Structures are given as C-alpha cells and as structure tokens.
Coordinates of C-alpha atoms in Angstrom, one line a residue:
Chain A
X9 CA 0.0 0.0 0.0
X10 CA 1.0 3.5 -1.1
X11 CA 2.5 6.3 1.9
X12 CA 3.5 8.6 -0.4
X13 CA 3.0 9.3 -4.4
X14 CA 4.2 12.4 -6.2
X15 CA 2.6 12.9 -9.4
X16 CA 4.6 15.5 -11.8
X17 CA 5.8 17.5 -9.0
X18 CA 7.2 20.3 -9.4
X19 CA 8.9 23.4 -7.6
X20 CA 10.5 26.4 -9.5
X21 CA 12.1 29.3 -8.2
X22 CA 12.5 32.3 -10.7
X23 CA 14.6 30.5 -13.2
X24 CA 15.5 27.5 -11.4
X25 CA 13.9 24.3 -11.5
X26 CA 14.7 22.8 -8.1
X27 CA 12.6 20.1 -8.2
X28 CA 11.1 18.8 -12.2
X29 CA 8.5 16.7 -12.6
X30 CA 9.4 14.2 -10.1
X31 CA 7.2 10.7 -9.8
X32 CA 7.2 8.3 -7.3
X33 CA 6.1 5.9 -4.7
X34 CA 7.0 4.5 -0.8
X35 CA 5.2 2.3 0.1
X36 CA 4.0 1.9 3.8
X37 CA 6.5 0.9 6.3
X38 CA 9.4 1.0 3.8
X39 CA 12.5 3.6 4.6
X40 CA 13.4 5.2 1.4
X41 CA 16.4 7.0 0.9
X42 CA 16.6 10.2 -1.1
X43 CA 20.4 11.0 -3.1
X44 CA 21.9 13.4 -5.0
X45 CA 24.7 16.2 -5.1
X46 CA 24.0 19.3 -3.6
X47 CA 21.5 21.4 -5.2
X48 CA 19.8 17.8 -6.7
X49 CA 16.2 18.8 -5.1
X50 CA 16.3 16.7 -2.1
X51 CA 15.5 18.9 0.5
X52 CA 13.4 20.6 -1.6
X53 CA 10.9 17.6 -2.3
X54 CA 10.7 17.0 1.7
X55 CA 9.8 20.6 2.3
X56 CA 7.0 20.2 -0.7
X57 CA 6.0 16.7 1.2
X58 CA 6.1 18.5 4.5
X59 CA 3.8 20.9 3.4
X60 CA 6.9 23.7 4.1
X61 CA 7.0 25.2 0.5
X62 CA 3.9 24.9 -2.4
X63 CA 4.7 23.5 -5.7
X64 CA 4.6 25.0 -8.1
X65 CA 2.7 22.6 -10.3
X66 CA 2.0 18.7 -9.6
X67 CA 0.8 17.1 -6.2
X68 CA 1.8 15.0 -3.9
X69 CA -0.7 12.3 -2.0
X70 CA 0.5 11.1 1.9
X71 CA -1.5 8.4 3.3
X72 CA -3.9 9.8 0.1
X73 CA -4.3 13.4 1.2
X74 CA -3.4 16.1 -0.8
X75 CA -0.4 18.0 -0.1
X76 CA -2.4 21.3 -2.6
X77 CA -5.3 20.4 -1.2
X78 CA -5.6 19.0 2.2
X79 CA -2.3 20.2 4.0
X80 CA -3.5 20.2 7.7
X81 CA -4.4 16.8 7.1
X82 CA -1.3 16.0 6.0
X83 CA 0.3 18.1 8.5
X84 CA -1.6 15.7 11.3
X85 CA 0.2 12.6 9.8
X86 CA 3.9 13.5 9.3
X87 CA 6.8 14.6 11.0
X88 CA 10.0 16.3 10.0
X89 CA 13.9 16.4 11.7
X90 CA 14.9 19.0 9.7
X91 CA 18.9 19.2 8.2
X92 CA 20.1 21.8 11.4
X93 CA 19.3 20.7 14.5
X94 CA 15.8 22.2 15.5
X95 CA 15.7 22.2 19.3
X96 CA 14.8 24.6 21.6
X97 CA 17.7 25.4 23.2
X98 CA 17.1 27.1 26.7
X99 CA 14.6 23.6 27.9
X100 CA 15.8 20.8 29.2
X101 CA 15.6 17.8 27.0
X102 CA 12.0 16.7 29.0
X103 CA 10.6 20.3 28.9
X104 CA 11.6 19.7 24.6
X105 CA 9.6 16.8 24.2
X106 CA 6.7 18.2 26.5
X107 CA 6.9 21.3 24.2
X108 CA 5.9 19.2 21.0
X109 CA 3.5 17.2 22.9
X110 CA 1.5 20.6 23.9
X111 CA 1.6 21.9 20.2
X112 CA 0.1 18.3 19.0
X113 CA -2.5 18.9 21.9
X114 CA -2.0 15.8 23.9
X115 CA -3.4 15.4 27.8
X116 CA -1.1 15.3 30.6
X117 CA -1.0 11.2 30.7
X118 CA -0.5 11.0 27.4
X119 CA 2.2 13.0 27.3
X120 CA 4.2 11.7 30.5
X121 CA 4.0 8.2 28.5
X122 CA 5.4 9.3 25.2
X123 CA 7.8 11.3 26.8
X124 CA 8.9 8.4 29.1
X125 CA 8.2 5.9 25.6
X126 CA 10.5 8.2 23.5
X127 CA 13.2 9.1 26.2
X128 CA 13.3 4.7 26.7
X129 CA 13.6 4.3 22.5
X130 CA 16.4 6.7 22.2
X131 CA 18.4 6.1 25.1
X132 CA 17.9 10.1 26.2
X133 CA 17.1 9.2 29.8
X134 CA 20.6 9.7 31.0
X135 CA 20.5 13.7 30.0
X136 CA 16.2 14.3 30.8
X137 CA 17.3 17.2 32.8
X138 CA 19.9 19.1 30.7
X139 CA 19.4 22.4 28.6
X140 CA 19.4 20.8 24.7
X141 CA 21.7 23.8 24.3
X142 CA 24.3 22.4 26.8
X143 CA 24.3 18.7 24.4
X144 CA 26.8 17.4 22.2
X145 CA 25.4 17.4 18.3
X146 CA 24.7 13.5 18.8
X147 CA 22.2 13.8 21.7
X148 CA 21.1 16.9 19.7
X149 CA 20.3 15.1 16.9
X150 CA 18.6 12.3 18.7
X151 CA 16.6 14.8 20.5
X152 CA 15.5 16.5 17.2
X153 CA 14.5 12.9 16.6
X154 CA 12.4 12.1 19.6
X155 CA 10.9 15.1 19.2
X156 CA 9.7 14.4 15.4
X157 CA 8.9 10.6 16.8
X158 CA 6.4 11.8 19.9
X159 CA 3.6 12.7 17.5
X160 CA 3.2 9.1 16.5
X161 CA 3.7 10.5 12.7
X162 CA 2.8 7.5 10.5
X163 CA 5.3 9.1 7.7
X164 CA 8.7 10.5 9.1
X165 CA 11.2 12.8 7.2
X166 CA 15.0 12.6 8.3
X167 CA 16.9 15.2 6.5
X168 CA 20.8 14.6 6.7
X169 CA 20.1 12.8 9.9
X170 CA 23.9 12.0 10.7
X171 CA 25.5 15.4 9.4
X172 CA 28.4 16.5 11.0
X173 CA 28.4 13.5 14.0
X174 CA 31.5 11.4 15.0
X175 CA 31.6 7.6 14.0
X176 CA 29.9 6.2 17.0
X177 CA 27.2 8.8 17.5
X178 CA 26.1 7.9 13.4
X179 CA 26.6 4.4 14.3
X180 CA 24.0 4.7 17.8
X181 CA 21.6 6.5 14.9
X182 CA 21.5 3.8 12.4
X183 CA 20.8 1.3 15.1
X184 CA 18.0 4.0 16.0
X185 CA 16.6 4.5 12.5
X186 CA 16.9 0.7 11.8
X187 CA 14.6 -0.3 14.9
X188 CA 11.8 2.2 13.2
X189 CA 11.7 0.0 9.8
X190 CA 8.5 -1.5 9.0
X191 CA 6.6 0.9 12.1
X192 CA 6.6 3.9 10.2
X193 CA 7.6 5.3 6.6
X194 CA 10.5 6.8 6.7
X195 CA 12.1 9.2 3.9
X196 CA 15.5 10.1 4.5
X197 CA 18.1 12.3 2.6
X198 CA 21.9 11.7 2.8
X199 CA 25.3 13.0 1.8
X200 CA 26.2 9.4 2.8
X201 CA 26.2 6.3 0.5
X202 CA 27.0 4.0 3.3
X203 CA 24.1 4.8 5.0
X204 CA 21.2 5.1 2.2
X205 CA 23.0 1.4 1.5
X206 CA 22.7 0.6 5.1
X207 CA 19.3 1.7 5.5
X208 CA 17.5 2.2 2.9
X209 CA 14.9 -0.5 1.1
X210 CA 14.9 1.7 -2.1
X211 CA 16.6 4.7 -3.2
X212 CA 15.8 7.6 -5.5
X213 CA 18.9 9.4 -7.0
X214 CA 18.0 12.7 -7.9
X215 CA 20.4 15.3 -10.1
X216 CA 19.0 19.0 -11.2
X217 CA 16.3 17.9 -9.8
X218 CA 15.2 15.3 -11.8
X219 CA 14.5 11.9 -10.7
X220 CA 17.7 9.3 -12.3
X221 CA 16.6 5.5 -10.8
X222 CA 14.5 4.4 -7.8
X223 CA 15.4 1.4 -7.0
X224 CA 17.0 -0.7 -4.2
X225 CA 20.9 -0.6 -3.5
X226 CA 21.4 -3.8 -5.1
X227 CA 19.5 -3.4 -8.0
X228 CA 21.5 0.4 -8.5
X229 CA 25.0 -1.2 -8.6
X230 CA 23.8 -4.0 -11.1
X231 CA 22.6 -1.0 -12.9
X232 CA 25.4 0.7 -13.0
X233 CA 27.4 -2.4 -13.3
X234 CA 29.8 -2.5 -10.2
X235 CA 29.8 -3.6 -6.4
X236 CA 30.8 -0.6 -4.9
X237 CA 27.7 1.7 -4.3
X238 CA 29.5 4.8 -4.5
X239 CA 30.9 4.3 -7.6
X240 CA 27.4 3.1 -8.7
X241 CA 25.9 6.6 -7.5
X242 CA 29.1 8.7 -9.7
X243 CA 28.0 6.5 -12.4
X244 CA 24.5 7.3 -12.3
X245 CA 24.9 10.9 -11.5
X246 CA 27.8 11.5 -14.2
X247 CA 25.5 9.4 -17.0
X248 CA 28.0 6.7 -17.7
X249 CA 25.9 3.2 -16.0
X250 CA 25.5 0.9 -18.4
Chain B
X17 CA -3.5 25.1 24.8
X18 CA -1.5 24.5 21.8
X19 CA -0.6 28.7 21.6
X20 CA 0.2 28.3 25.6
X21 CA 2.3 26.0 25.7
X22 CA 4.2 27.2 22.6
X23 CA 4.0 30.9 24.8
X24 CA 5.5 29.1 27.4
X25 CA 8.1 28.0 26.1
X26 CA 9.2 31.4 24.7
X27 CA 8.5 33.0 28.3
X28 CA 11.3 30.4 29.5
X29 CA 13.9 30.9 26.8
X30 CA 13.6 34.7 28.0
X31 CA 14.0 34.2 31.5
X32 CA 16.3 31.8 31.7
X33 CA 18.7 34.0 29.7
X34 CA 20.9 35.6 32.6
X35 CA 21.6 38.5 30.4
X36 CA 17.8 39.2 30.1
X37 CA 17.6 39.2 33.6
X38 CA 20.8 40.9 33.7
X39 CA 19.5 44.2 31.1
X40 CA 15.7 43.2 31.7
X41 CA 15.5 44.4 35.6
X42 CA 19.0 45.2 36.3
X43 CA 19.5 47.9 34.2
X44 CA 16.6 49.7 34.5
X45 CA 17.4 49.2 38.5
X46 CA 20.6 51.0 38.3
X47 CA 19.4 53.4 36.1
X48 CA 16.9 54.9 38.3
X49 CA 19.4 54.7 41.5
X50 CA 22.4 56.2 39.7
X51 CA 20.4 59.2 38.6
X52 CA 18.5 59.5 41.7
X53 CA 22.4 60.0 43.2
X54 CA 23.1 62.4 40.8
X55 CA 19.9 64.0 41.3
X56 CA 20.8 63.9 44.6
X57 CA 23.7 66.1 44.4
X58 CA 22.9 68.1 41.9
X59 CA 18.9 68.6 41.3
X60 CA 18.0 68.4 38.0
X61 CA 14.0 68.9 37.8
X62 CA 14.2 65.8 35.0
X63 CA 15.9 63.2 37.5
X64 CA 13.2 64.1 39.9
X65 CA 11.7 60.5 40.9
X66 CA 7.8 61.1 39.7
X67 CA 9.7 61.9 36.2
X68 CA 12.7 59.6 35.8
X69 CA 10.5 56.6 37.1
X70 CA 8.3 56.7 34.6
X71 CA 10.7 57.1 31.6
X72 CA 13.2 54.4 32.9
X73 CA 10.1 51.8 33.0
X74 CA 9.8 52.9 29.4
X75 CA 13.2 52.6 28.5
X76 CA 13.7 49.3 30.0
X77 CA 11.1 48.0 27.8
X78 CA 13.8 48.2 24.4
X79 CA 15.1 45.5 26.0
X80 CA 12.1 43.6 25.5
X81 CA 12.0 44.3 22.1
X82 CA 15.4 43.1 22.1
X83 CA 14.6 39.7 23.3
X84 CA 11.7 39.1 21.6
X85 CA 13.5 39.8 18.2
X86 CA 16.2 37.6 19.1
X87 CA 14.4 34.5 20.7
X88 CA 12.6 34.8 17.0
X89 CA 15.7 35.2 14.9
X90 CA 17.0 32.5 16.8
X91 CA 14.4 30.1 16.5
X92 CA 14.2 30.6 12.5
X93 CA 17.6 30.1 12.2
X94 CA 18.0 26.3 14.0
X95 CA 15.3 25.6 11.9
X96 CA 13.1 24.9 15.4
X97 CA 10.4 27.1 13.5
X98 CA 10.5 25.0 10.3
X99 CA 9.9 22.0 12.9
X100 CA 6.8 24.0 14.2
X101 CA 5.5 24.9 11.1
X102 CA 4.8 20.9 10.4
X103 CA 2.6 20.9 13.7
X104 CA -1.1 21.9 14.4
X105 CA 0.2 25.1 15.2
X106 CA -1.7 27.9 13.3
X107 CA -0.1 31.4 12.0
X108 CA -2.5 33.0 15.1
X109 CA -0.7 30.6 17.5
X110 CA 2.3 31.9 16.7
X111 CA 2.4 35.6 16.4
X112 CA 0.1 35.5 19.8
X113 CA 3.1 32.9 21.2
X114 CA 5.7 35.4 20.7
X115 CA 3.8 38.2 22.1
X116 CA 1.8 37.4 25.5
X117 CA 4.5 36.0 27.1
X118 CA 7.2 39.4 27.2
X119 CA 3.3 40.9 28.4
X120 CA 3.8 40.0 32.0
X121 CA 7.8 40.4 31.7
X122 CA 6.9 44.1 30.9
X123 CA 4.5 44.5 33.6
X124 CA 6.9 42.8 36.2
X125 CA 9.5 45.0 34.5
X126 CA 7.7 48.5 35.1
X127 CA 6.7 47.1 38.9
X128 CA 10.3 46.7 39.6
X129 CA 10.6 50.3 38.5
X130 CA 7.9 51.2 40.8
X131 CA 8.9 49.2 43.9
X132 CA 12.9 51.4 43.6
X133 CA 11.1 54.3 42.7
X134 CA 8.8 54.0 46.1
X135 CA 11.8 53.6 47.8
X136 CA 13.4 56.5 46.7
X137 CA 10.8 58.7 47.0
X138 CA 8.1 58.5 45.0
X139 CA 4.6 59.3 46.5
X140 CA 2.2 56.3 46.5
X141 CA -0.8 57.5 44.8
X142 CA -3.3 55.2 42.9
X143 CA -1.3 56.4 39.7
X144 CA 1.3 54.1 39.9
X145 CA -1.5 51.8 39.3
X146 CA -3.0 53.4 36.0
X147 CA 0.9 53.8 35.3
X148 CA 1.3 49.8 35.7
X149 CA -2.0 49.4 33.4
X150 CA -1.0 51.9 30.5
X151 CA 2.7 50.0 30.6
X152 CA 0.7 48.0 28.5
X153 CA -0.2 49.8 24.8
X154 CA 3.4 50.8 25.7
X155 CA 4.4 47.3 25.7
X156 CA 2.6 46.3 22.6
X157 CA 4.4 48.8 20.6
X158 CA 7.7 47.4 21.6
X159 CA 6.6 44.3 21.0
X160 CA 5.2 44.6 17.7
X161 CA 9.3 46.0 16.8
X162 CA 10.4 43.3 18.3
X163 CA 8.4 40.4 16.2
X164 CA 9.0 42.8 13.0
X165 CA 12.9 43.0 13.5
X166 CA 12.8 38.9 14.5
X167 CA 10.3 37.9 11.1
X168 CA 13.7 40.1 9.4
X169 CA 16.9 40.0 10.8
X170 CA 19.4 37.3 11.9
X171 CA 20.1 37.0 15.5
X172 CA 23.5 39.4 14.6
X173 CA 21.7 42.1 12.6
X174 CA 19.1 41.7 15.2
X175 CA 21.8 42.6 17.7
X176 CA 23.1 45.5 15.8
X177 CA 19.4 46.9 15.0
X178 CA 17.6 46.7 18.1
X179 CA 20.3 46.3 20.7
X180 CA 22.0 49.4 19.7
X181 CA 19.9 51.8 17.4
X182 CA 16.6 51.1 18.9
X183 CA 17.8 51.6 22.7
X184 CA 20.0 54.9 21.5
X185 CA 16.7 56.2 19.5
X186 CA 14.3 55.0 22.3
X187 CA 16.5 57.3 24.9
X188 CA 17.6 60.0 22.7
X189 CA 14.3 60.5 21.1
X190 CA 12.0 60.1 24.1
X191 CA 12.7 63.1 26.7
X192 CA 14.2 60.9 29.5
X193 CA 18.1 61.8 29.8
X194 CA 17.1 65.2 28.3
X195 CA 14.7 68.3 27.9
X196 CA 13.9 68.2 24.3
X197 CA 13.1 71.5 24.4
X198 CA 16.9 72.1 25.2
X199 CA 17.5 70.9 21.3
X200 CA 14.2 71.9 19.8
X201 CA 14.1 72.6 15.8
X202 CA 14.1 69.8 13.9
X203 CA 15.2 67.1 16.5
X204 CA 12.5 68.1 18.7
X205 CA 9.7 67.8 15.4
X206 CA 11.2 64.2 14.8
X207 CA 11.2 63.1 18.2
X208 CA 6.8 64.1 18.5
X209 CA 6.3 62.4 15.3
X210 CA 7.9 59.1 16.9
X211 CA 6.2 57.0 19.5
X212 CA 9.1 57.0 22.3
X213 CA 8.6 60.6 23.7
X214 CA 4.8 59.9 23.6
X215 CA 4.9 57.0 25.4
X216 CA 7.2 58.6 28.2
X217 CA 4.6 61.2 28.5
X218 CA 1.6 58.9 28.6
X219 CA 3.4 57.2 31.5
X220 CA 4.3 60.4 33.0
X221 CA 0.9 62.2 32.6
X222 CA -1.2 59.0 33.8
X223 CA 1.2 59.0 37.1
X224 CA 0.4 62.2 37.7
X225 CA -3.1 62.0 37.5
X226 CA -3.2 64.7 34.6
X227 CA -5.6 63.2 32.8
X228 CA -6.1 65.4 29.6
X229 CA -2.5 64.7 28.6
X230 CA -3.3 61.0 28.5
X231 CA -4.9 60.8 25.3
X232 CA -3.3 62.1 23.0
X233 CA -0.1 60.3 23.5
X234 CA -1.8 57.1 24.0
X235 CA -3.3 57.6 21.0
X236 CA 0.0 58.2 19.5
X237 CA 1.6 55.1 21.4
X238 CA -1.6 52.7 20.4
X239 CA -1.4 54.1 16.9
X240 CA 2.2 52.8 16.3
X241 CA 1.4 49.7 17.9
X242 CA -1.1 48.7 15.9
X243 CA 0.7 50.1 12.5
X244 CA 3.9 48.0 13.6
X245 CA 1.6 44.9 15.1
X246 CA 0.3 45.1 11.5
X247 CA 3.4 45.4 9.5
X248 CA 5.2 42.7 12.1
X249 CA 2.4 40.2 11.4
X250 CA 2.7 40.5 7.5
X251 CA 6.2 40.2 7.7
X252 CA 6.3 37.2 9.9
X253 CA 3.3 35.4 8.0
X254 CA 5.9 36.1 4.9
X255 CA 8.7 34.4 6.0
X256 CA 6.7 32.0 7.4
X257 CA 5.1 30.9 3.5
X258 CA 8.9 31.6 2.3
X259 CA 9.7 28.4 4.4

C-alpha cells in the first residue's frame, strides 16, 4: 500500500527548477532514501512533502491526502527532523519533548508516557534534565528525533540525519533508525552512500532535480554495473551506467 | 492550549537568559538609583523621581524588544520554527506565542521600576497603578518592533538593530536623559512624530493624575502599535510561507 506518491511535482524558483517533474512511490512501512549532489532537489521535495513550501505545479498524495489540497491533514500525519538541529535550546531535553507534545494537543497522561516511551527508545534518559543547548550534536540530533517521533507521525522525514556526527554517535543512529523499519515510513536524505545502503529499502537518486533511478541498493549497482555503491551513485549521476 | 504551551516555552527561553535578567530588571534598577544620586547632588528637575521613574520603566522596555526579536531570529535560524510549522500550530498561535508572554515580563519590568522608585521617594498614589496598566499599549508597541525585527533580521543584525539603534533612539528621542526642548528645531519635530517621547509622556501624565494629557499620547503610542503589530504580522506570515 502506497505512503507517499508524487505525481509530476514540481517546484520552481524564478529560473531555477529545483525540483522537475518528479514521480514516485513508498510504500507503507518502507524507509526510502533520497540522493543526489548538492543542489539535486532533495530537501526541496521533503519541504513540498512536508507541506513547508507549495509546488509550483503537480501534487503529492500522503497516506492519500493532498499536499495542494488537504495540508492540515497531511500536517496531522507526518513529521519532519529538519537538516540543522531544530531544538529549543534554553529547555531541558523533557521540557523539549513536553513542548511538541502541547503543540500536538495531547493530555497530561499521554504526554508523560510518550515522553517516558520516546526518552526509553532513544536512550535520552541519562541527560532528561539538561538544557538541549548544553548537548553534544549527537544527543542533539537524537533529540530532534524524539521530538519528530512523539507525534506518532505515520510518515517520518530525516533530512541529513547524521551530518556533521562522530563515527559512534552515526553508528548509535543507524541502530535508532533501523529499529523504526517496518513501524513507520521513513524518507531520509543523505550526503552518505553507506548509510542510504545501510538503511534504505529503495533509493531515489536525484540530479538538477530530476528523478535518475529508484530502486533498491542492489539493484543500482547491477545497474550501474559494479559492487561498490559509490561508484554506482558517480555513475548514475555522471550518466556513464551501463 | 497548543498557543500556551508554545507561549510558554518562549517566556522560558527569556528568562532563563541571565543576560535578560541581567538588562531586563538590572539595568533599569541601576538606572533609576544612579540618577537619583546624581539627582541627589545636583537637582536636576528631570531626574526628579515622579519623572525619571516613569521614563526608565519605558526605557527598560527596548530591552524587551530586544529579546523578543532575538528568541525569534534565533528560532528561525535552527530551523526549530521550520519543525513548528509541520505541527497543528496555526499562524494565530504563533504571532500571539511570541507576544503574550514578554506581556507579563513588561509589567513585572515597570513594577520593579515602581517598587525602587517608592523607595526612593516616589509618593504612592493610585497612579502608579494606572501607570502599571497603560505599561501596557506601551508594551505592545515594543513588541510589535520586536516580532518585526525577529520575522527580518538574523540573530547578529538583530543585535546591531535593536540592541544598539533602537535603545540609543528609544532614549535620545524620548525626553528621558534630556529636555527636548533644550534641542528643539528639527530634533525636537522628529522626536513628536515618533512613538518613544509619547509613550514617556503617557506614563508620565497618567502617574500624575493629569488626565487630559493622557490621550493624545496614548493615542500616539496605540497608533504605532497597531501600524507596527500590522506590519510585524505581514512580515512574519511572509517568511513564514517563504519556508
């Protein structure tokens, strides 16, 4: 069953065409990598999905509501841990998590049993009490991740998830993201071909904004004819797979 | 609920800033008991307490602006406001989330004021009260500069702008270090067509229980307000689509 389809979407900017007729499917439950250079449209597409930014032609249907059309409803369902890290810096991590569960209106049970859920699942109860601004980028990040997690989003949109952490704070995230697959969609975007490969069922490879292959990792490097996914993604990207 | 809890989370991020504290009620503090020792010294009919107290819990109130504008430019650029934009919170929650809570900080603000003022003098009369009440229009126009400088500015320009020209022009422009009479001309015509010397005079007339002076600088104050509440809504609803 279909999360998310994007039918001929589209986002220009003046002259620029971020993002050009892009089409495709996730499918519930799957995690779905989105990769491509700089400027390829990926961050672009999640803010469309996200309901951040309009397009400029085309739609996009989450869970089968309209991102034109229907964008609170979308809003209700989806969550987003933006590329910088997006916590409030003067709260503690708890007061954080408490903030996001007042915006998505929840009662006071509810909300001490996410947070207590969220702070288990990600390991945060060590640092409950400390200002997010006082935290190393890793607990920052896993923060930002709670805090897109505690709405019980049925879609979930990690953009550069791992940027800028240290080997072991990316490695505590992958085993993070991993124990999500299959309990929520997932659409991540990612400098890093070891972790789309990692993580990823499928990945779309994006350039100029167009949409190159969509396909799992395996698939791409038979593709593109070698073993090594990076090379597989220069291929692809540079126009010279097979 | 939702706009409350967002409101109070923007109350904490003020007040758990020692600086804020620090230039909030400190400042003002010192002001009003450095110039009541120079006033003690050497009288100066403008340093008297019924006059400097009200224009000091004016003054004070740029620093609100201050914070509000940063807390804002701050929260755009980590992206925490691109977070909250993909929640149930409506435009409404927001611009009302960034305002109400620097409302009570401005009223505990000008109370402080008050409280050194009585002790240095001041007579209590029941227009310290209506002073307290009209503290906020007065509030509301340095708000409404703070949410426009915040929709903006970066959290630098945001220093530069409202940390240094807004507090120079609220205390050159506004009669409180000095007669503006004792300039006149042109600097005295630009400082009545802005808000700051109105709103000292508000404060000033409603303390003093001259009540025929109140309106037309409140209508002065309340008129900026609104204009820059307008104009501060626009702009933040703008960047907010530009997102």
């Amino acid at each position: 069953m279909e999360a998310i389809r994007t039918e001929n979407l589209t986002k220009k900017y003046k002259d620029v065409t971020a993002v050009d007729c892009l089409n495709l499917s996730v499918e519930k439950g799957e995690l779905f990598s989105l990769l491509g250079v700089n400027g390829a449209g990926k961050t672009t597409t999640i803010k469309m999905l996200s309901c951040l930014t309009q397009p400029t032609s085309g739609d996009a249907f989450l869970n089968g509501k309209s991102i034109c059309t229907d964008p609170a409803a979308v809003k209700s369902i989806i969550a987003v841990s933006p590329q910088e890290t997006a916590v409030a810096p003067g709260l503690s991590v708890w007061e954080n998590l408490d903030l996001i569960c007042g915006v998505h209106g929840f009662s006071k049970e509810k909300r001490e049993a996410k947070i207590a859920e969220l702070t288990e699942l990600l390991g945060l109860g060590s640092v409950t009490a400390k200002k997010a601004g006082k935290l190393s980028g890793g607990w920052q990040r896993r923060l930002s991740i709670a805090m897109a997690l505690i709405s019980e989003p049925e879609i979930l949109f990690l953009d550069e998830p791992t940027l800028g952490l240290d080997v072991l704070a990316r490695s505590d995230l992958w085993d993070m993201i991993r124990s999500l697959k299959g309990k929520i969609t997932i659409v991540l975007t990612t400098h890093y071909m070891e972790e789309a490969e990692a993580l990823s069922d499928r990945i779309a490879i994006m350039k100029d904004g167009r949409l190159l292959i969509c396909d799992t990792a395996e698939a791409i490097k038979e593709t593109a004819g070698t073993d090594n996914f990076e090379q597989a993604f220069v291929r692809i990207v540079r126009g010279d797979a097979k | 609920m939702r706009m409350l809890t967002f409101a109070n989370r923007n109350m904490k991020e003020i007040l758990r800033d020692p600086l804020n504290l620090a230039f909030g009620l400190g400042f003002p503090l010192v002001l009003i008991l450095l110039l009541s020792a120079i006033q003690a010294n050497i009288p100066v009919e403008l340093f008297e307490i019924e006059h400097l107290t009200p224009g000091i819990s004016v003054f004070g109130l740029s620093f609100l602006t201050l914070f509000s504008a940063t807390l804002i430019s701050r929260d755009r650029g980590s992206s925490l406001l691109q977070r909250l934009y993909t929640t149930p919170l409506t435009p409404v929650d927001f611009i009302l989330g960034y305002t109400l809570p620097v409302l009570p900080i401005a009223i505990a603000q000008c109370i402080v004021c008050y409280i050194a003022g009585v002790i240095l003098g001041l007579e209590i009369t029941a227009g310290i009260f209506y002073a307290v009440l009209f503290i906020v229009p007065v509030s509301l126009l340095y708000i409404a500069m703070g949410l426009l400088c915040g929709s903006v500015l970066n959290d630098k320009q945001v220093g530069g702008v409202c940390g240094a020209l807004l507090t120079n022009l609220s205390a050159w422009l506004s009669g409180i270090w000095f007669d503006l009479d004792l300039v006149g001309g042109t600097f005295k015509k630009i400082a009545y067509l802005l808000p700051f010397v109105h709103a000292v005079e508000l404060e000033r007339a409603v303390l003093s229980g001259n009540f025929a002076d109140v309106l037309p600088h409140f209508l002065w104050v309340f008129g900026y307000a609104l204009v820059l509440l307008a104009a501060a809504v626009l702009l933040f609803l703008r960047q907010m689509k530009k997102q």
